[in-house]
CSV table of C-alpha atoms in Angstrom, one decimal:
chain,number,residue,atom,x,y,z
A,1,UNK,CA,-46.6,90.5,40.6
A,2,UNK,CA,-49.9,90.8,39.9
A,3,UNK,CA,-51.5,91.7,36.5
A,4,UNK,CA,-55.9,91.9,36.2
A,5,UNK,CA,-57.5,93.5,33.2
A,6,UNK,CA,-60.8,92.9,34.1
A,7,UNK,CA,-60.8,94.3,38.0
A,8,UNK,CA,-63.7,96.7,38.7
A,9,UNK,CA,-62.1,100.6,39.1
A,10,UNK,CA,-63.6,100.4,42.6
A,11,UNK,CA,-61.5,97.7,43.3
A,12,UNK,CA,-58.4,99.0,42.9
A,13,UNK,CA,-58.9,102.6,44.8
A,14,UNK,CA,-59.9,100.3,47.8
A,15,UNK,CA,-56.8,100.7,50.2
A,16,UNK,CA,-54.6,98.9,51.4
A,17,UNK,CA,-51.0,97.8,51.4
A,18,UNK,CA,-50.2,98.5,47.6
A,19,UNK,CA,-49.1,102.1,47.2
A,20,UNK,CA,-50.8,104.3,43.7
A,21,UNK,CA,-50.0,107.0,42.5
A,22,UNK,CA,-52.8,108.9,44.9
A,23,UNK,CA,-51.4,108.2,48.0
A,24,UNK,CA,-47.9,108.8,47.0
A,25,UNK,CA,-48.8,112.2,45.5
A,26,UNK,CA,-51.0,112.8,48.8
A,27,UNK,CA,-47.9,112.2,51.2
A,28,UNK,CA,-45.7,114.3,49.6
A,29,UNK,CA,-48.2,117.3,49.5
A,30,UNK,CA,-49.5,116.6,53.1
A,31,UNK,CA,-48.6,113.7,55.1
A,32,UNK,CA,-50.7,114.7,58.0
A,33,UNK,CA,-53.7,113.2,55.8
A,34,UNK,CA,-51.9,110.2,54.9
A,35,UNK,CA,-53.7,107.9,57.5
A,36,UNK,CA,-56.9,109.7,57.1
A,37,UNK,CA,-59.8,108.5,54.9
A,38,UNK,CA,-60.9,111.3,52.9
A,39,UNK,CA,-64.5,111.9,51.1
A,40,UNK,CA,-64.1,111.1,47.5
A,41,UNK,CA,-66.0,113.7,45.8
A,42,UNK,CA,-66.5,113.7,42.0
A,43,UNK,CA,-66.3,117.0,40.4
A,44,UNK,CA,-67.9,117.8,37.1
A,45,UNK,CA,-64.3,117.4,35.5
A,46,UNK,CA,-63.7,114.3,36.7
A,47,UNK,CA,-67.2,112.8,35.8
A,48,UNK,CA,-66.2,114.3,32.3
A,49,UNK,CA,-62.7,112.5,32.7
A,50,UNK,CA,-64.5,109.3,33.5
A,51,UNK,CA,-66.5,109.8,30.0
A,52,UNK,CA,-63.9,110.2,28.1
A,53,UNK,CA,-61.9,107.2,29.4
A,54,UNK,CA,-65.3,105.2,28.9
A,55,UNK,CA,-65.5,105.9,25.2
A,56,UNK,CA,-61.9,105.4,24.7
A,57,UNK,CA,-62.9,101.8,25.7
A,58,UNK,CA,-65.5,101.2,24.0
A,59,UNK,CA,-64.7,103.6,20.7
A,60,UNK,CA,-65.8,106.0,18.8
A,61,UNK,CA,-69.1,103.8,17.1
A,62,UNK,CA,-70.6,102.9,20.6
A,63,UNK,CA,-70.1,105.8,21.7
A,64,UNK,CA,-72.1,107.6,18.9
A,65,UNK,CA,-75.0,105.7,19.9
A,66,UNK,CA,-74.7,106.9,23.3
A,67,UNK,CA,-78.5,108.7,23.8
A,68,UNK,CA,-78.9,112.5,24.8
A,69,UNK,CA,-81.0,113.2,27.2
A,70,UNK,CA,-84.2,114.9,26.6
A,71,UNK,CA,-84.4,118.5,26.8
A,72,UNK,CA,-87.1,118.2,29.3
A,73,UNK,CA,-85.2,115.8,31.6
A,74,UNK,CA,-81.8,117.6,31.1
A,75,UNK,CA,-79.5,120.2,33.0
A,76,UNK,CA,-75.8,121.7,31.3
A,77,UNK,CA,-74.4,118.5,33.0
A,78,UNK,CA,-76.5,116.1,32.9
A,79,UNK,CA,-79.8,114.9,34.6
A,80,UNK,CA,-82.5,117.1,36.4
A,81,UNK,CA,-83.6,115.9,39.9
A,82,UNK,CA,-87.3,116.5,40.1
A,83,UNK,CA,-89.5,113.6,40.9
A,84,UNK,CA,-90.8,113.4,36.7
A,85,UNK,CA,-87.0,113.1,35.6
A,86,UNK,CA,-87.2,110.6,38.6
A,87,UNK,CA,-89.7,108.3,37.2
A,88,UNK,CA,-88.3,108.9,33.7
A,89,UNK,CA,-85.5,107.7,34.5
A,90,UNK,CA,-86.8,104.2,36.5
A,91,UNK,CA,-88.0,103.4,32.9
A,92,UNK,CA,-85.0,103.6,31.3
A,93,UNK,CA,-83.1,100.2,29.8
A,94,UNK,CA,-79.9,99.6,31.5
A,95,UNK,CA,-78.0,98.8,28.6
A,96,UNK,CA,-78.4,102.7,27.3
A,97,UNK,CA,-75.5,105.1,28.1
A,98,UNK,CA,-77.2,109.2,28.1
A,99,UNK,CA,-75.5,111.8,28.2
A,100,UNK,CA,-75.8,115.5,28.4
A,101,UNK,CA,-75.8,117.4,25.0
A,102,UNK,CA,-72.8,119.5,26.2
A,103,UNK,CA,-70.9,115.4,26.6
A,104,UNK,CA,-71.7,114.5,23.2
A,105,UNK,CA,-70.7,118.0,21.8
A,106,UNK,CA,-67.2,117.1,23.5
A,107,UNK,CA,-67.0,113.7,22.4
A,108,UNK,CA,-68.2,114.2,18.7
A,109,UNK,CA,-65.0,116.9,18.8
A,110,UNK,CA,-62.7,115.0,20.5
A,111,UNK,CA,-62.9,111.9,18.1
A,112,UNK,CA,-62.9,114.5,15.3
A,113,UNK,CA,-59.6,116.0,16.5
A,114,UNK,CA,-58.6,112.5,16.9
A,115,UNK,CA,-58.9,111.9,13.3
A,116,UNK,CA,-57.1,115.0,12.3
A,117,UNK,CA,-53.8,114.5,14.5
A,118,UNK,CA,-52.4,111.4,12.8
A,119,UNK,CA,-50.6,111.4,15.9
A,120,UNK,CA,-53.4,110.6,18.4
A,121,UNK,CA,-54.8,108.2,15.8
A,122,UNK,CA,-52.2,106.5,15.6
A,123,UNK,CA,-52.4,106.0,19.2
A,124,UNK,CA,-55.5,105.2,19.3
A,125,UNK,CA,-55.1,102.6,16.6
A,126,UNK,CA,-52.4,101.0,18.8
A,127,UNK,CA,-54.4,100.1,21.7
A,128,UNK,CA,-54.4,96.5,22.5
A,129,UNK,CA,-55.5,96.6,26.4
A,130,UNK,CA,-57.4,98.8,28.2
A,131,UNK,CA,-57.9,100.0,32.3
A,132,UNK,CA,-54.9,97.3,33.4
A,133,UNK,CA,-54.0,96.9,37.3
A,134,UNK,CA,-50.8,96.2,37.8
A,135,UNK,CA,-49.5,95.1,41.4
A,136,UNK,CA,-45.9,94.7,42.7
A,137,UNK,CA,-43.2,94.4,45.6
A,138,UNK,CA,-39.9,95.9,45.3
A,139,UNK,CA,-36.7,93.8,47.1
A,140,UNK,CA,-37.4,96.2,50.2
A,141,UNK,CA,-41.0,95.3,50.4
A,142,UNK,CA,-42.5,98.3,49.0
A,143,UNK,CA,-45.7,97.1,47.6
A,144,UNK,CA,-46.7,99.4,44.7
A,145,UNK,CA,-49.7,99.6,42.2
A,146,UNK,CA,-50.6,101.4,38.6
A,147,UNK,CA,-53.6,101.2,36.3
A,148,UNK,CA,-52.4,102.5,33.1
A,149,UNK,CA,-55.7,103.7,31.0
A,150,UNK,CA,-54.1,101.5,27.9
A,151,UNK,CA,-51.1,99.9,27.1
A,152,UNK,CA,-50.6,99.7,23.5
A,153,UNK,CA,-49.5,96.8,21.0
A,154,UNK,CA,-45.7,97.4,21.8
A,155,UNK,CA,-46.0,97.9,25.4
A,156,UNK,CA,-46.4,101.5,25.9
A,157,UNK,CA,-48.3,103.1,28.5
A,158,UNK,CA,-51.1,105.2,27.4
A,159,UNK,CA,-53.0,107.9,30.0
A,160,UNK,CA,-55.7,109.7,28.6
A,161,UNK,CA,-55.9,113.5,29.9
A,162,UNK,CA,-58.9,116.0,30.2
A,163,UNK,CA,-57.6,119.9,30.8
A,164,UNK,CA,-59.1,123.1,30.7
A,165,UNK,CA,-56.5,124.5,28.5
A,166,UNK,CA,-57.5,125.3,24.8
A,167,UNK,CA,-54.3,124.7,23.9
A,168,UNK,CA,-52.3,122.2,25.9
A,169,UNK,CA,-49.1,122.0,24.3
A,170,UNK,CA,-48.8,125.6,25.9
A,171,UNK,CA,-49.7,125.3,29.0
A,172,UNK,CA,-50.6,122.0,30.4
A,173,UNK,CA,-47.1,121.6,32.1
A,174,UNK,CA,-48.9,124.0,34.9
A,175,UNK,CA,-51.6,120.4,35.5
A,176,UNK,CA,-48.4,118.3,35.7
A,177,UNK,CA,-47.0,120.3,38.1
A,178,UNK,CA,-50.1,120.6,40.2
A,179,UNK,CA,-51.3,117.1,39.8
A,180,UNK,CA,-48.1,115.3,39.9
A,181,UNK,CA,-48.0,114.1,36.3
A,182,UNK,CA,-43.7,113.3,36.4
A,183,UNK,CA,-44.4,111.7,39.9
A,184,UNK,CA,-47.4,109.0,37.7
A,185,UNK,CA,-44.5,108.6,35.0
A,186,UNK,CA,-42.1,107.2,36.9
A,187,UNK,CA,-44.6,105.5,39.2
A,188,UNK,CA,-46.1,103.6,36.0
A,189,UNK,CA,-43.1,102.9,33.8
A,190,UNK,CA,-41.5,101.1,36.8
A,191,UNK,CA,-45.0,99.2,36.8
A,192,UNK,CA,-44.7,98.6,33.0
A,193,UNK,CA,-41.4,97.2,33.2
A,194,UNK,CA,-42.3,95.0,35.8
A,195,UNK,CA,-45.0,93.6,34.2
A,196,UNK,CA,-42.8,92.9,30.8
A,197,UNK,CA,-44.0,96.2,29.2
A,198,UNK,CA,-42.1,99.0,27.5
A,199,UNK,CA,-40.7,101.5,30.6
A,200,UNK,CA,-40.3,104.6,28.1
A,201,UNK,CA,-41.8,107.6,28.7
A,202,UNK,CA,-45.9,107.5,29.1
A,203,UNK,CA,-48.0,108.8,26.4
A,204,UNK,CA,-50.0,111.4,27.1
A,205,UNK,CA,-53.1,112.0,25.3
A,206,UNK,CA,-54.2,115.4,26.0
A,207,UNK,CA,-58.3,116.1,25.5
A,208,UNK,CA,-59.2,119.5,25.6
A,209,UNK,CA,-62.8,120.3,27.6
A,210,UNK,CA,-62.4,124.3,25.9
A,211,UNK,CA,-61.8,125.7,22.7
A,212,UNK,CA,-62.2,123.7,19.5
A,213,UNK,CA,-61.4,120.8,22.0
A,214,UNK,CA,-57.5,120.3,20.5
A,215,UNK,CA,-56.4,116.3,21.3
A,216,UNK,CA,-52.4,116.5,21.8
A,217,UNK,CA,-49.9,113.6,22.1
A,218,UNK,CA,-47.3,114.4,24.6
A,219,UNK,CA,-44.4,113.0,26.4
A,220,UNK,CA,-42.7,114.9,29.5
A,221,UNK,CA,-39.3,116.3,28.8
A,222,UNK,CA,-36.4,114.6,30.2
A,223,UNK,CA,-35.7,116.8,33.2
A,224,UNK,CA,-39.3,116.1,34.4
A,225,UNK,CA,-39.1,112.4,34.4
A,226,UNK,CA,-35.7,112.7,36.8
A,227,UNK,CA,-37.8,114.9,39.3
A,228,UNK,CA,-40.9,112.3,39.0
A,229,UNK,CA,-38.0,109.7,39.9
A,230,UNK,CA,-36.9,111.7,42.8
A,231,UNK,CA,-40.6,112.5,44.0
A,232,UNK,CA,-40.8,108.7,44.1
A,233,UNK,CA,-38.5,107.7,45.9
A,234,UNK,CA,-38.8,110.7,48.5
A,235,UNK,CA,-42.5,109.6,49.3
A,236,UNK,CA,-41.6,105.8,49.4
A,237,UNK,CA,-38.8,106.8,52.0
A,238,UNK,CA,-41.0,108.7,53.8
A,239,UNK,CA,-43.7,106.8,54.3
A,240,UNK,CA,-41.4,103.8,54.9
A,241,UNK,CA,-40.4,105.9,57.7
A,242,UNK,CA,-43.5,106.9,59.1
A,243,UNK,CA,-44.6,103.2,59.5
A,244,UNK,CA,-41.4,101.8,60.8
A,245,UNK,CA,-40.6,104.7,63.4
A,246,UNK,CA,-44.3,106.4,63.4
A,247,UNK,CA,-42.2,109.9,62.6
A,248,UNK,CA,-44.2,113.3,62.7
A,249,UNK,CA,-46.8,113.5,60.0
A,250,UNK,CA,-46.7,117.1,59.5
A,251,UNK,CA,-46.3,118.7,56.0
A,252,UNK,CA,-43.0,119.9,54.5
A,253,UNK,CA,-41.6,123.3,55.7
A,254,UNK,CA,-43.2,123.2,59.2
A,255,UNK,CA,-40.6,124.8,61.6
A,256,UNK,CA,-38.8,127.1,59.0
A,257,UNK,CA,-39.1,130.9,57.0
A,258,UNK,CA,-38.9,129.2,53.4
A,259,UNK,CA,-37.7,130.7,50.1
A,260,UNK,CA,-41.0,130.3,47.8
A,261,UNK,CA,-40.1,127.6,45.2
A,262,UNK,CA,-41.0,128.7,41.8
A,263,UNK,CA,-40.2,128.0,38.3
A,264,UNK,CA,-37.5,129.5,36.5
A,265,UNK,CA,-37.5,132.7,35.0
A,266,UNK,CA,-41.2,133.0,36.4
A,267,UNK,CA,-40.1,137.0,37.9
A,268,UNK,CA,-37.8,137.7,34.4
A,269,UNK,CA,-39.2,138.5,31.0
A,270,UNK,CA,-35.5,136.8,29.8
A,271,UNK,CA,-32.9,134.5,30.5
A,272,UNK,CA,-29.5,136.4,30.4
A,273,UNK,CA,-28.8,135.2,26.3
A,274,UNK,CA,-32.2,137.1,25.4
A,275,UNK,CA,-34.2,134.2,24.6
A,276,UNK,CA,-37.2,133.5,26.6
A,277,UNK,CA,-37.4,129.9,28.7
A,278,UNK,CA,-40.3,128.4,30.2
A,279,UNK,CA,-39.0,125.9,31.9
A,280,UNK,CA,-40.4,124.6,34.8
A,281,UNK,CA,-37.8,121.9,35.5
């Protein structure tokens, strides 16, 4: 058991024997890349992900001081790339976070919202460690990892969440389907406990990047956290497999016609009582 609160982020993605939540979500979806070391790329809503986990650390003051950068120097999304912007730039102190104009509209909102769900706030309030790693081994030998965003002062783990969706509450159950957001709670909560922390539920603050920018406080329904179980255990087993008797790294449903999974009642308007049910469990 190994607990750091300090280790840089690069650190932590470095692989090796310790399993996150990455890999496992990346062997379940397609094994055959499981030994391969992919490209990270950042996209612009991840860098605007990274943001927002940087002034949850360091709070809404600093983060108000955060410059702008200069109409002259600036794109939508941040710097320009000529060779003045260049040179601008080489003068610049490194102490001084800038940021696009369309980042600190986002930011201003979000810690608005923040302040008007007593919910997040309270949240927020609650935060007593921030960007923990969290390393462990299983009886078997599975070596796992987690870095929960925040844990708060009774031991919950906190995961700050950017989505596209004005409002989440509708329909951000579509990103933890996609993403594999049942798969990181039961991943993380097994961390937790191991590490003497609280193994409920994780929180999930939800950050709108559209609308009026909405911040939501969510857990995942009951149903989802037995399927994130399941997910983990499946890709544990399998890759537990695949190193002991080097089996076939091809994805899932190779060799078969298979009957498209989909959520319930996604082809009816009704369930058979007349009510409608969304859900995707």
């Amino acid at each position: 058991m190994e607990i750091l609160y300090d280790e840089p982020i690069e650190t932590y993605h470095r692989k090796g024997e310790h399993l996150n939540k990455s890999r496992l979500k990346q062997w379940l979806d397609d094994p055959s890349l499981f030994d391969v070391d992919m490209p990270v790329k950042k996209s612009d809503s991840i860098k605007t992900g990274d943001l927002v986990h940087k002034s949850f650390e360091v709070g809404y003051d600093k983060t108000m001081d955060w410059e702008i950068i200069p109409e002259e120097h600036s794109t939508l999304s941040g710097w320009k790339s000529t060779k003045k912007t260049k040179e601008f730039r080489e003068s610049l102190s490194p102490k001084i976070t800038w940021i696009s104009a369309a980042d600190h509209y986002l930011l201003a909102d979000m810690w608005q919202q923040i302040r008007a769900n007593s919910a997040a706030q309270s949240v927020v309030d609650a935060i007593a460690h921030h960007e923990v790693s969290i390393r462990w081994s299983r009886a078997d030998g599975t070596q796992l990892k987690c870095r929960p965003d925040a844990i708060t002062n009774d031991g919950r783990v906190v995961d700050w969440k950017t989505c596209r969706y004005a409002n989440p509450l509708k329909d951000w159950w579509k990103a933890v389907v996609d993403y594999g957001y049942h798969l990181q709670d039961a991943l993380y909560r097994e961390g937790a406990k191991e590490a003497g922390w609280s193994d409920e539920p994780l929180i999930f603050v939800l950050i709108s990047t559209s609308g009026s920018h909405q911040v939501q406080v969510v857990e995942l329904p009951s149903e989802a956290c037995v399927v994130g179980k399941r997910m983990l255990e499946k890709a544990i087993e399998g890759i537990a497999a695949h190193k002991a008797f080097g089996t076939a790294l091809v994805p899932e449903g190779y060799g078969a016609v298979n009957t498209l999974p989909v959520p319930r009642n996604v082809f009816s308007l009704e369930t058979s009582n007349g009510s409608n049910d969304n859900s995707v469990w």
